[in-house]
Coordinates of C-alpha atoms in Angstrom, one line a residue:
X1 CA 139.8 -102.0 146.8
X2 CA 140.1 -101.2 143.4
X3 CA 138.9 -102.9 141.2
X4 CA 139.9 -103.9 137.3
X5 CA 136.9 -105.3 135.0
X6 CA 137.1 -106.3 130.7
X7 CA 134.0 -105.2 128.5
X8 CA 133.3 -105.7 125.6
X9 CA 130.8 -104.1 124.2
X10 CA 129.5 -104.8 120.9
X11 CA 127.2 -104.1 118.4
X12 CA 127.4 -106.1 115.1
X13 CA 125.4 -104.8 112.0
X14 CA 123.7 -106.6 110.2
X15 CA 122.6 -104.2 107.1
X16 CA 120.8 -106.0 104.0
X17 CA 120.4 -102.8 101.3
X18 CA 116.6 -102.8 99.3
X19 CA 116.5 -100.2 96.8
X20 CA 118.7 -97.1 98.6
X21 CA 116.6 -97.8 101.4
X22 CA 118.6 -98.5 104.0
X23 CA 117.0 -101.1 105.8
X24 CA 118.9 -102.3 109.3
X25 CA 118.8 -105.5 111.3
X26 CA 120.9 -105.3 114.8
X27 CA 120.9 -108.1 116.5
X28 CA 122.0 -108.8 119.9
X29 CA 124.9 -110.8 120.4
X30 CA 126.7 -112.5 124.4
X31 CA 128.1 -109.2 127.2
X32 CA 131.2 -110.0 129.2
X33 CA 131.8 -108.5 132.1
X34 CA 134.6 -109.9 134.3
X35 CA 135.6 -108.5 137.4
X36 CA 139.1 -108.9 140.1
X37 CA 140.8 -106.9 142.7
X38 CA 144.1 -104.9 141.2
X39 CA 145.3 -106.5 144.5
X40 CA 144.5 -108.9 146.3
X41 CA 146.4 -109.5 150.4
X42 CA 146.9 -112.8 151.4
X43 CA 147.8 -113.9 154.7
X44 CA 150.0 -116.9 154.7
X45 CA 150.1 -118.4 157.8
X46 CA 150.7 -122.4 156.1
X47 CA 150.9 -124.8 153.8
X48 CA 147.7 -123.3 151.8
X49 CA 146.4 -123.1 149.0
X50 CA 145.2 -119.0 147.3
X51 CA 141.8 -119.2 145.3
X52 CA 141.3 -115.7 143.5
X53 CA 137.0 -116.2 143.3
X54 CA 136.5 -112.9 139.8
X55 CA 133.3 -111.1 139.5
X56 CA 131.7 -112.4 136.1
X57 CA 128.5 -111.7 134.4
X58 CA 126.5 -111.9 131.3
X59 CA 123.5 -110.4 129.2
X60 CA 123.1 -113.1 127.4
X61 CA 123.4 -116.5 129.4
X62 CA 122.8 -117.8 132.6
X63 CA 125.5 -120.1 132.7
X64 CA 128.9 -120.2 132.1
X65 CA 128.6 -123.5 130.3
X66 CA 130.2 -121.0 126.7
X67 CA 133.0 -119.7 129.1
X68 CA 136.6 -121.7 128.7
X69 CA 139.0 -120.3 131.2
X70 CA 142.7 -119.6 131.6
X71 CA 144.9 -118.3 134.6
X72 CA 148.6 -117.1 133.7
X73 CA 150.8 -117.1 136.8
X74 CA 154.5 -115.2 136.7
X75 CA 156.6 -113.8 139.5
X76 CA 157.9 -110.8 137.4
X77 CA 155.9 -110.4 134.1
X78 CA 152.6 -108.4 134.7
X79 CA 152.1 -107.3 131.7
X80 CA 151.7 -110.8 129.9
X81 CA 153.1 -109.7 126.8
X82 CA 154.7 -113.2 126.0
X83 CA 154.2 -116.2 127.5
X84 CA 157.9 -116.1 128.6
X85 CA 158.6 -115.8 131.6
X86 CA 155.2 -117.4 132.6
X87 CA 153.1 -120.7 133.2
X88 CA 149.6 -121.8 132.8
X89 CA 148.3 -122.5 136.9
X90 CA 145.1 -123.7 136.3
X91 CA 141.5 -123.8 134.1
X92 CA 138.6 -123.6 136.3
X93 CA 136.7 -119.9 137.1
X94 CA 138.2 -119.1 140.7
X95 CA 142.7 -119.2 140.9
X96 CA 143.9 -122.1 142.9
X97 CA 147.0 -121.2 143.7
X98 CA 149.5 -122.9 146.3
X99 CA 152.7 -121.7 148.6
X100 CA 154.6 -122.8 151.3
X101 CA 155.6 -120.4 153.3
X102 CA 158.3 -123.2 154.3
X103 CA 160.3 -123.3 150.5
X104 CA 163.6 -121.4 150.7
X105 CA 162.0 -119.5 147.4
X106 CA 159.0 -118.3 148.0
X107 CA 158.2 -115.2 146.3
X108 CA 155.6 -112.8 147.9
X109 CA 154.4 -110.7 144.8
X110 CA 152.6 -112.9 142.4
X111 CA 151.6 -111.8 139.3
X112 CA 148.2 -113.5 137.6
X113 CA 146.5 -112.8 134.7
X114 CA 143.0 -114.5 133.9
X115 CA 141.9 -114.8 129.6
X116 CA 138.1 -115.6 129.4
X117 CA 136.9 -117.1 126.1
X118 CA 133.3 -117.0 125.2
X119 CA 132.8 -119.9 122.1
X120 CA 129.9 -117.9 121.5
X121 CA 130.9 -114.8 120.0
X122 CA 135.1 -116.2 119.5
X123 CA 135.9 -113.1 122.3
X124 CA 138.7 -113.3 125.0
X125 CA 138.1 -111.3 127.9
X126 CA 142.2 -110.9 129.7
X127 CA 142.1 -108.8 132.7
X128 CA 144.9 -108.1 135.0
X129 CA 146.0 -108.9 139.1
X130 CA 148.7 -108.6 141.3
X131 CA 148.5 -111.1 144.6
X132 CA 150.8 -110.3 147.7
X133 CA 151.7 -113.2 149.8
X134 CA 152.3 -111.2 154.4
X135 CA 153.0 -112.9 156.3
X136 CA 152.0 -112.7 159.5
X137 CA 152.3 -110.2 161.7
X138 CA 154.8 -108.7 159.6
X139 CA 154.0 -105.5 160.1
X140 CA 152.2 -105.2 163.2
X141 CA 151.8 -103.7 166.6
X142 CA 152.0 -106.7 169.3
X143 CA 150.4 -105.6 173.2
X144 CA 151.2 -107.9 176.2
X145 CA 148.5 -107.6 178.1
X146 CA 147.0 -108.9 181.1
X147 CA 143.1 -109.4 181.1
X148 CA 140.9 -111.6 183.5
X149 CA 144.2 -112.4 185.1
X150 CA 145.7 -113.7 181.9
X151 CA 148.7 -112.7 180.2
X152 CA 147.6 -112.5 176.5
X153 CA 149.2 -111.3 172.8
X154 CA 147.1 -108.4 171.2
X155 CA 147.9 -107.2 168.0
X156 CA 147.2 -105.3 165.4
X157 CA 148.0 -105.9 161.3
X158 CA 147.8 -104.5 158.8
X159 CA 146.4 -105.9 155.4
X160 CA 145.9 -104.9 152.5
X161 CA 143.2 -101.9 153.5
X162 CA 142.0 -103.4 156.6
X163 CA 143.2 -103.1 160.0
X164 CA 142.5 -106.4 162.2
X165 CA 142.3 -105.7 165.6
X166 CA 142.8 -109.1 167.8
X167 CA 142.6 -108.7 171.6
X168 CA 145.0 -112.7 172.3
X169 CA 146.0 -113.8 169.2
X170 CA 148.3 -115.4 171.4
X171 CA 145.6 -117.4 172.2
X172 CA 143.9 -117.8 168.8
X173 CA 146.1 -119.1 166.7
X174 CA 147.4 -122.6 170.1
X175 CA 144.5 -122.5 171.8
X176 CA 146.0 -121.9 174.7
X177 CA 147.4 -119.2 177.9
X178 CA 151.1 -118.3 178.6
X179 CA 151.0 -118.8 182.3
X180 CA 152.8 -116.5 183.1
X181 CA 152.8 -112.8 184.2
X182 CA 154.0 -110.5 181.4
X183 CA 156.8 -108.0 182.4
X184 CA 158.1 -106.9 179.0
X185 CA 158.2 -107.9 174.1
X186 CA 161.3 -107.3 171.8
X187 CA 162.0 -107.3 168.8
X188 CA 165.3 -108.7 167.0
X189 CA 167.3 -109.6 164.4
X190 CA 168.8 -112.7 164.4
X191 CA 171.5 -114.6 162.6
X192 CA 171.5 -118.3 163.0
X193 CA 170.7 -121.7 161.1
X194 CA 169.3 -122.8 164.5
X195 CA 166.5 -121.1 164.1
X196 CA 165.5 -122.0 160.8
X197 CA 167.3 -118.9 158.5
X198 CA 170.8 -117.9 158.4
X199 CA 168.1 -114.3 159.3
X200 CA 165.4 -113.6 161.3
X201 CA 163.0 -111.4 162.3
X202 CA 161.6 -113.0 165.2
X203 CA 160.6 -111.0 168.6
X204 CA 160.8 -112.3 172.2
X205 CA 157.8 -112.3 175.2
X206 CA 159.0 -112.1 178.6
X207 CA 156.7 -113.8 181.1
X208 CA 158.5 -114.6 184.4
X209 CA 158.0 -118.0 183.9
X210 CA 161.6 -118.2 182.6
X211 CA 160.4 -121.7 180.5
X212 CA 158.1 -120.7 178.8
X213 CA 159.5 -116.2 178.0
X214 CA 161.9 -116.4 175.0
X215 CA 161.8 -116.3 171.5
X216 CA 158.7 -116.8 169.6
X217 CA 158.1 -117.1 166.5
X218 CA 154.8 -115.1 164.8
X219 CA 154.3 -116.1 161.1
X220 CA 154.5 -119.5 162.8
X221 CA 151.2 -119.7 164.5
X222 CA 154.0 -118.4 167.8
X223 CA 156.4 -120.9 167.7
X224 CA 158.1 -121.1 170.7
X225 CA 161.9 -121.3 169.3
X226 CA 163.5 -120.7 172.4
X227 CA 163.5 -119.9 176.5
X228 CA 165.1 -118.1 178.4
X229 CA 165.8 -120.1 180.9
X230 CA 167.9 -121.7 178.1
X231 CA 169.6 -118.3 177.0
X232 CA 171.9 -117.2 180.0
X233 CA 175.2 -118.2 180.3
X234 CA 175.6 -120.4 183.1
X235 CA 177.5 -118.5 184.9
X236 CA 175.3 -115.4 185.0
X237 CA 172.5 -117.3 185.0
X238 CA 172.8 -117.1 188.9
X239 CA 172.7 -113.2 189.7
X240 CA 170.1 -112.8 186.6
X241 CA 166.3 -112.0 187.7
X242 CA 164.9 -114.5 186.0
X243 CA 161.0 -113.1 186.9
X244 CA 162.1 -108.9 186.8
X245 CA 163.3 -108.9 183.2
X246 CA 162.8 -104.6 182.6
X247 CA 163.7 -104.7 179.2
X248 CA 164.6 -106.9 175.9
X249 CA 165.7 -104.9 172.4
X250 CA 167.4 -105.2 169.2
X251 CA 166.6 -102.2 167.8
X252 CA 170.9 -100.7 165.9
X253 CA 173.8 -103.2 165.6
X254 CA 174.8 -106.3 166.2
X255 CA 173.5 -108.2 168.9
X256 CA 170.6 -106.5 172.4
X257 CA 170.5 -106.1 175.2
X258 CA 168.1 -106.8 178.1
X259 CA 168.1 -105.3 181.8
X260 CA 167.1 -107.2 184.8
X261 CA 166.7 -106.4 188.5
X262 CA 169.5 -103.2 187.7
X263 CA 171.9 -106.0 185.7
X264 CA 173.3 -105.4 182.6
X265 CA 173.2 -107.9 179.2
X266 CA 174.5 -108.0 175.4
X267 CA 173.1 -111.1 173.5
X268 CA 175.6 -112.8 171.1
X269 CA 173.9 -113.4 167.4
X270 CA 171.8 -115.7 167.8
X271 CA 170.4 -114.4 171.2
X272 CA 172.7 -115.6 173.4
X273 CA 172.5 -112.9 176.8
X274 CA 176.1 -112.6 179.1
X275 CA 176.9 -109.6 181.2
X276 CA 179.0 -107.8 180.5
X277 CA 182.7 -107.4 182.6
X278 CA 182.1 -104.1 184.1
X279 CA 185.8 -102.1 182.7
X280 CA 187.2 -102.6 187.1
X281 CA 189.0 -99.0 186.5
X282 CA 186.6 -96.8 185.3
X283 CA 183.5 -98.7 185.9
X284 CA 184.2 -100.3 189.1
X285 CA 182.2 -100.5 192.9
X286 CA 178.2 -101.2 193.8
X287 CA 176.0 -100.2 190.9
X288 CA 172.6 -100.5 189.4
X289 CA 171.5 -100.2 186.0
X290 CA 168.6 -98.7 185.5
X291 CA 168.3 -97.1 181.8
X292 CA 169.4 -98.5 178.3
X293 CA 169.3 -97.8 175.2
X294 CA 170.7 -99.5 171.9
X295 CA 172.2 -97.0 170.2
X296 CA 173.5 -98.3 166.6
X297 CA 176.5 -100.9 166.3
X298 CA 176.8 -99.1 171.0
X299 CA 174.7 -99.7 174.3
X300 CA 174.3 -96.0 176.6
X301 CA 173.4 -97.2 179.7
X302 CA 172.8 -95.8 182.9
X303 CA 173.6 -96.7 186.8
X304 CA 171.5 -95.1 189.0
X305 CA 174.1 -95.7 192.7
X306 CA 176.9 -94.2 191.0
X307 CA 175.3 -91.6 188.6
X308 CA 177.7 -92.4 186.4
X309 CA 176.8 -93.0 182.3
X310 CA 177.7 -96.0 180.1
X311 CA 178.7 -97.7 177.5
X312 CA 179.6 -101.3 175.8
X313 CA 181.2 -101.0 171.9
X314 CA 179.5 -104.2 170.5
X315 CA 181.2 -106.8 168.3
X316 CA 180.3 -107.8 165.0
X317 CA 180.0 -111.8 165.9
X318 CA 181.2 -112.9 162.4
X319 CA 179.0 -116.2 160.8
X320 CA 176.8 -118.0 162.1
X321 CA 176.4 -118.9 165.9
X322 CA 174.9 -121.5 167.6
X323 CA 173.4 -120.8 170.5
X324 CA 173.6 -124.2 172.1
X325 CA 176.7 -122.7 172.7
X326 CA 178.3 -120.0 174.7
X327 CA 181.7 -119.4 173.7
X328 CA 182.4 -115.4 176.1
X329 CA 185.3 -115.7 175.1
X330 CA 184.9 -114.3 171.3
X331 CA 181.2 -114.3 172.4
X332 CA 181.5 -111.5 175.4
X333 CA 185.9 -110.0 175.7
X334 CA 184.0 -106.3 175.2
X335 CA 183.6 -104.5 178.2
X336 CA 181.1 -101.8 179.9
X337 CA 182.9 -99.1 180.5
X338 CA 182.5 -94.7 181.0
X339 CA 182.3 -92.9 178.7
X340 CA 185.2 -92.6 176.2
X341 CA 186.5 -88.6 177.2
X342 CA 187.8 -86.8 174.2
X343 CA 188.7 -83.6 173.4
X344 CA 185.9 -82.5 171.9
X345 CA 183.6 -83.5 173.9
X346 CA 180.7 -80.5 175.9
X347 CA 183.2 -79.1 179.5
X348 CA 179.1 -77.9 180.3
X349 CA 178.7 -81.3 183.0
X350 CA 179.9 -84.4 183.1
X351 CA 178.0 -87.4 181.9
X352 CA 180.6 -89.5 184.9
X353 CA 179.3 -88.0 187.7
X354 CA 175.9 -86.9 187.1
X355 CA 174.9 -84.4 190.3
X356 CA 173.3 -85.4 193.0
X357 CA 170.1 -83.5 192.9
X358 CA 169.7 -84.2 189.1
X359 CA 167.7 -87.7 188.7
X360 CA 168.5 -89.5 184.8
X361 CA 164.6 -90.0 183.9
X362 CA 165.4 -91.8 180.2
X363 CA 167.7 -92.4 178.1
X364 CA 166.8 -93.4 174.5
X365 CA 168.1 -93.3 170.9
X366 CA 168.5 -89.6 169.3
X367 CA 170.1 -87.5 166.2
X368 CA 171.3 -83.8 166.0
X369 CA 171.2 -82.6 162.2
X370 CA 173.8 -80.4 163.1
X371 CA 176.3 -83.6 163.4
X372 CA 178.6 -85.2 161.4
X373 CA 178.3 -88.7 161.0
X374 CA 175.3 -87.8 162.9
X375 CA 172.5 -90.1 160.7
X376 CA 170.9 -91.9 163.7
X377 CA 173.8 -92.9 166.7
X378 CA 172.6 -90.3 168.9
X379 CA 171.4 -90.7 172.3
X380 CA 169.4 -88.4 174.2
X381 CA 168.7 -88.3 178.2
X382 CA 166.7 -86.5 180.1
X383 CA 167.2 -85.4 184.3
X384 CA 164.9 -83.5 186.6
X385 CA 165.8 -81.2 189.3
X386 CA 163.3 -81.4 192.2
X387 CA 160.0 -79.1 190.1
X388 CA 161.9 -75.1 188.8
X389 CA 164.5 -77.7 185.8
X390 CA 164.6 -80.1 183.4
X391 CA 168.3 -81.5 182.0
X392 CA 169.4 -82.8 178.7
X393 CA 172.2 -85.0 178.0
X394 CA 173.2 -85.1 174.6
X395 CA 175.5 -88.3 173.2
X396 CA 177.4 -89.3 170.7
X397 CA 177.9 -93.1 169.3
X398 CA 180.5 -92.8 167.3
X399 CA 182.7 -90.8 170.1
X400 CA 182.1 -93.8 172.5
X401 CA 182.7 -96.5 169.7
X402 CA 185.6 -94.3 168.1
X403 CA 187.4 -92.2 170.5
X404 CA 188.5 -88.4 169.2
X405 CA 187.6 -86.9 166.7
X406 CA 184.2 -86.7 167.6
X407 CA 182.7 -85.7 170.9
X408 CA 181.3 -89.0 173.0
X409 CA 179.3 -86.4 175.2
X410 CA 178.4 -83.2 172.2
X411 CA 175.6 -81.3 174.3
X412 CA 174.4 -80.2 177.4
X413 CA 170.6 -78.2 178.1
X414 CA 169.3 -77.0 181.3
X415 CA 165.5 -76.4 180.9
X416 CA 162.9 -74.7 182.6
X417 CA 160.8 -77.8 183.5
X418 CA 158.7 -78.6 180.5
X419 CA 154.4 -78.0 180.9
X420 CA 153.7 -81.1 183.5
X421 CA 157.1 -83.3 183.1
X422 CA 158.0 -85.0 186.5
X423 CA 159.1 -88.4 187.3
X424 CA 156.2 -90.4 186.6
X425 CA 156.6 -88.9 182.6
X426 CA 157.1 -91.2 180.3
X427 CA 159.6 -90.4 176.8
X428 CA 160.0 -91.5 173.6
X429 CA 162.6 -90.4 170.7
X430 CA 163.4 -91.7 168.0
X431 CA 166.2 -90.6 165.3
X432 CA 163.6 -88.9 163.5
X433 CA 164.1 -85.9 164.9
X434 CA 166.4 -83.5 165.5
X435 CA 166.0 -82.3 168.9
X436 CA 162.4 -82.9 169.7
X437 CA 162.4 -85.9 172.8
X438 CA 158.3 -86.6 173.1
X439 CA 156.9 -86.9 177.3
X440 CA 153.9 -87.2 178.9
X441 CA 151.4 -85.5 181.6
X442 CA 148.4 -87.5 183.0
X443 CA 146.5 -87.7 179.3
X444 CA 148.5 -85.7 177.6
X445 CA 151.7 -85.6 174.8
X446 CA 153.4 -83.6 175.4
X447 CA 156.7 -82.8 172.4
X448 CA 159.5 -81.2 173.8
X449 CA 162.0 -79.1 171.4
X450 CA 164.6 -78.4 173.2
X451 CA 167.1 -76.1 170.6
X452 CA 165.1 -74.7 168.0
X453 CA 162.9 -73.6 171.0
X454 CA 165.1 -73.8 173.8
X455 CA 162.0 -76.1 175.4
X456 CA 159.2 -75.1 174.6
X457 CA 156.8 -78.2 175.3
X458 CA 153.3 -78.2 172.7
X459 CA 150.4 -81.1 173.1
X460 CA 149.9 -82.8 170.4
X461 CA 147.5 -85.5 171.9
X462 CA 145.4 -85.7 174.7
X463 CA 142.8 -88.9 175.4
X464 CA 139.2 -89.2 176.4
X465 CA 140.0 -90.2 180.5
X466 CA 143.4 -91.7 181.9
X467 CA 146.9 -91.7 181.6
X468 CA 149.5 -91.8 179.6
X469 CA 152.1 -95.5 180.8
X470 CA 153.8 -96.7 178.0
X471 CA 154.7 -94.7 174.6
X472 CA 157.9 -95.3 172.3
X473 CA 158.8 -96.0 168.4
X474 CA 158.3 -97.9 166.4
X475 CA 161.3 -97.8 164.7
X476 CA 163.3 -95.9 165.7
X477 CA 164.8 -95.0 162.7
X478 CA 163.6 -95.4 158.9
X479 CA 163.1 -98.7 157.6
X480 CA 162.6 -97.3 153.4
X481 CA 160.5 -100.6 151.8
X482 CA 159.6 -102.2 154.4
X483 CA 155.9 -102.4 155.3
X484 CA 154.8 -100.7 152.6
X485 CA 150.7 -101.7 153.5
X486 CA 151.7 -99.8 157.4
X487 CA 151.6 -96.2 154.7
X488 CA 153.8 -93.9 157.3
X489 CA 156.7 -93.0 159.0
X490 CA 158.0 -96.3 161.3
X491 CA 159.9 -94.0 163.3
X492 CA 157.9 -91.1 163.1
X493 CA 154.8 -93.6 164.3
X494 CA 154.5 -93.4 167.6
X495 CA 153.0 -96.0 170.4
X496 CA 151.3 -95.3 173.4
X497 CA 148.9 -96.8 176.5
X498 CA 147.0 -95.4 178.8
X499 CA 145.9 -96.7 181.6
X500 CA 141.9 -96.5 181.7
X501 CA 140.4 -95.5 185.3
X502 CA 137.9 -99.4 185.1
X503 CA 141.9 -100.5 184.8
X504 CA 141.2 -101.0 180.5
X505 CA 143.6 -100.0 178.6
X506 CA 143.4 -97.8 175.0
X507 CA 145.9 -97.9 172.9
X508 CA 146.9 -94.8 170.1
X509 CA 148.6 -94.4 167.5
X510 CA 149.9 -91.7 166.6
X511 CA 151.7 -90.8 163.0
X512 CA 153.8 -87.5 163.1
X513 CA 154.4 -85.0 160.6
X514 CA 158.6 -84.1 160.6
X515 CA 157.4 -81.4 162.7
X516 CA 156.6 -83.4 165.8
X517 CA 153.2 -82.2 165.7
X518 CA 150.2 -85.0 163.8
X519 CA 150.1 -85.6 160.6
X520 CA 148.2 -86.6 157.5
X521 CA 146.4 -89.6 157.3
X522 CA 147.0 -92.2 154.9
X523 CA 145.3 -92.9 151.4
X524 CA 143.5 -95.7 154.0
X525 CA 144.3 -95.1 157.0
X526 CA 144.0 -92.4 160.4
X527 CA 147.2 -91.0 161.0
X528 CA 145.5 -90.9 164.8
X529 CA 144.0 -94.6 165.1
X530 CA 142.6 -95.1 169.2
X531 CA 141.8 -99.4 170.0
X532 CA 139.8 -99.2 172.9
X533 CA 139.7 -101.8 175.6
X534 CA 142.3 -104.1 176.1
X535 CA 144.0 -105.8 179.4
X536 CA 146.6 -103.9 182.0
X537 CA 149.0 -102.7 179.1
X538 CA 153.0 -104.5 180.2
X539 CA 154.8 -103.2 177.6
X540 CA 154.4 -103.2 173.0
X541 CA 156.9 -104.0 169.9
X542 CA 156.5 -103.0 166.1
X543 CA 156.6 -106.0 164.4

């Protein structure tokens, strides 16, 4: 951490002049050094008094009886040229500053000036510093893993210049373990005053005990805010497989989605789960939704039995609905339907009737810089055919939402089977990469450039043993200005879970370059970070 040190070296010269011979006597005075870090990153989990202790040294004095202290504080004035926007918070050597994370007016950046006055010399020593308040696990990876028969929450936090790894942050905060088996994690931005704020960022922990599963607040000591057992609309709870939830996700806009035992669910703004009706004309019959992804304000799904892609546009729920009050006539009136047909759709394949010899293995976010209105509203789906071919379907959320003028099914690529890719591979994609998908083959991660290089697979990382079992990007799109402590582009930060031969799991974070290869390290953190000996990782998420 950079330090700011205030010191004044003064030699007071007392001179006497005798017959122009120039005799000089030097008198030593007390010289004071005051040291503060340039920035203090302080993790705030509860009402507390933050203490900052300056580093002091004096050339002549052994005690501090000659010193007086004054700490000035401001949330706007970084230079303290005037006292207009600052106040005196204490007159002690160490700063004592009260912080209440529940304060609605709480600021997260605070500026301080310490003035130290030396009564012996009449000199004042001013030093400025800054305090950044950090919510617990704000900009952190959370890992749900099973170790010694217990579900645990591992965490990787970035606090100031340090990475703090905890194998079970939930137990550390609560003093108890989860009772159920781990299933998955989810991140959903919620809009509901019920949870204490009109717009809050929390996350979901899903175990096979529905009363335990649900929404948790990471910066409130993992307080359990809502139970999955209550969150499912009563009419849909009959078919909801609480012990087989495969995913719950809130990327994009307007609520989130969930998959449980082949059924698709959508969440309203207040985190209520509904099963949408299926369009009786083009999405009827037997179904099993094996894959789904949130793409901007629509969801793309794949029905394994019907061998078809479908989509649903998410309504914008106005206001802040009460999660205890379900209103399906307003919150669940949009149907899950087949992809709309547009005149600009690709004619190379029919995503509403997938070839019986293809097997869809992935659906996720994408980007196409050659298309207008692309933003992060594209999706990729990967299908395999035996051992000889790989197929990539490309979808445009603009076409799924608004129809004509934009294709809903924009492109179709047939590629030679990339090295090592098969139905056990795991995949990831994000809007940071146009025409690139990442996949695993054993302990190696590849980038597959299926547009510019016609399906070239390039290894970007090989782990020391094990097998990649899950990977995802911290975000599917860039979010500039957030999580400055993390120091990397979230849409290019790829997390990978490796299952090792001894039953443990390693977690690897690859911060990638614009090309999709491993990028450069940041000021404080390595582009490649490896964390060892977690339990079997069920899922992970970046908060």
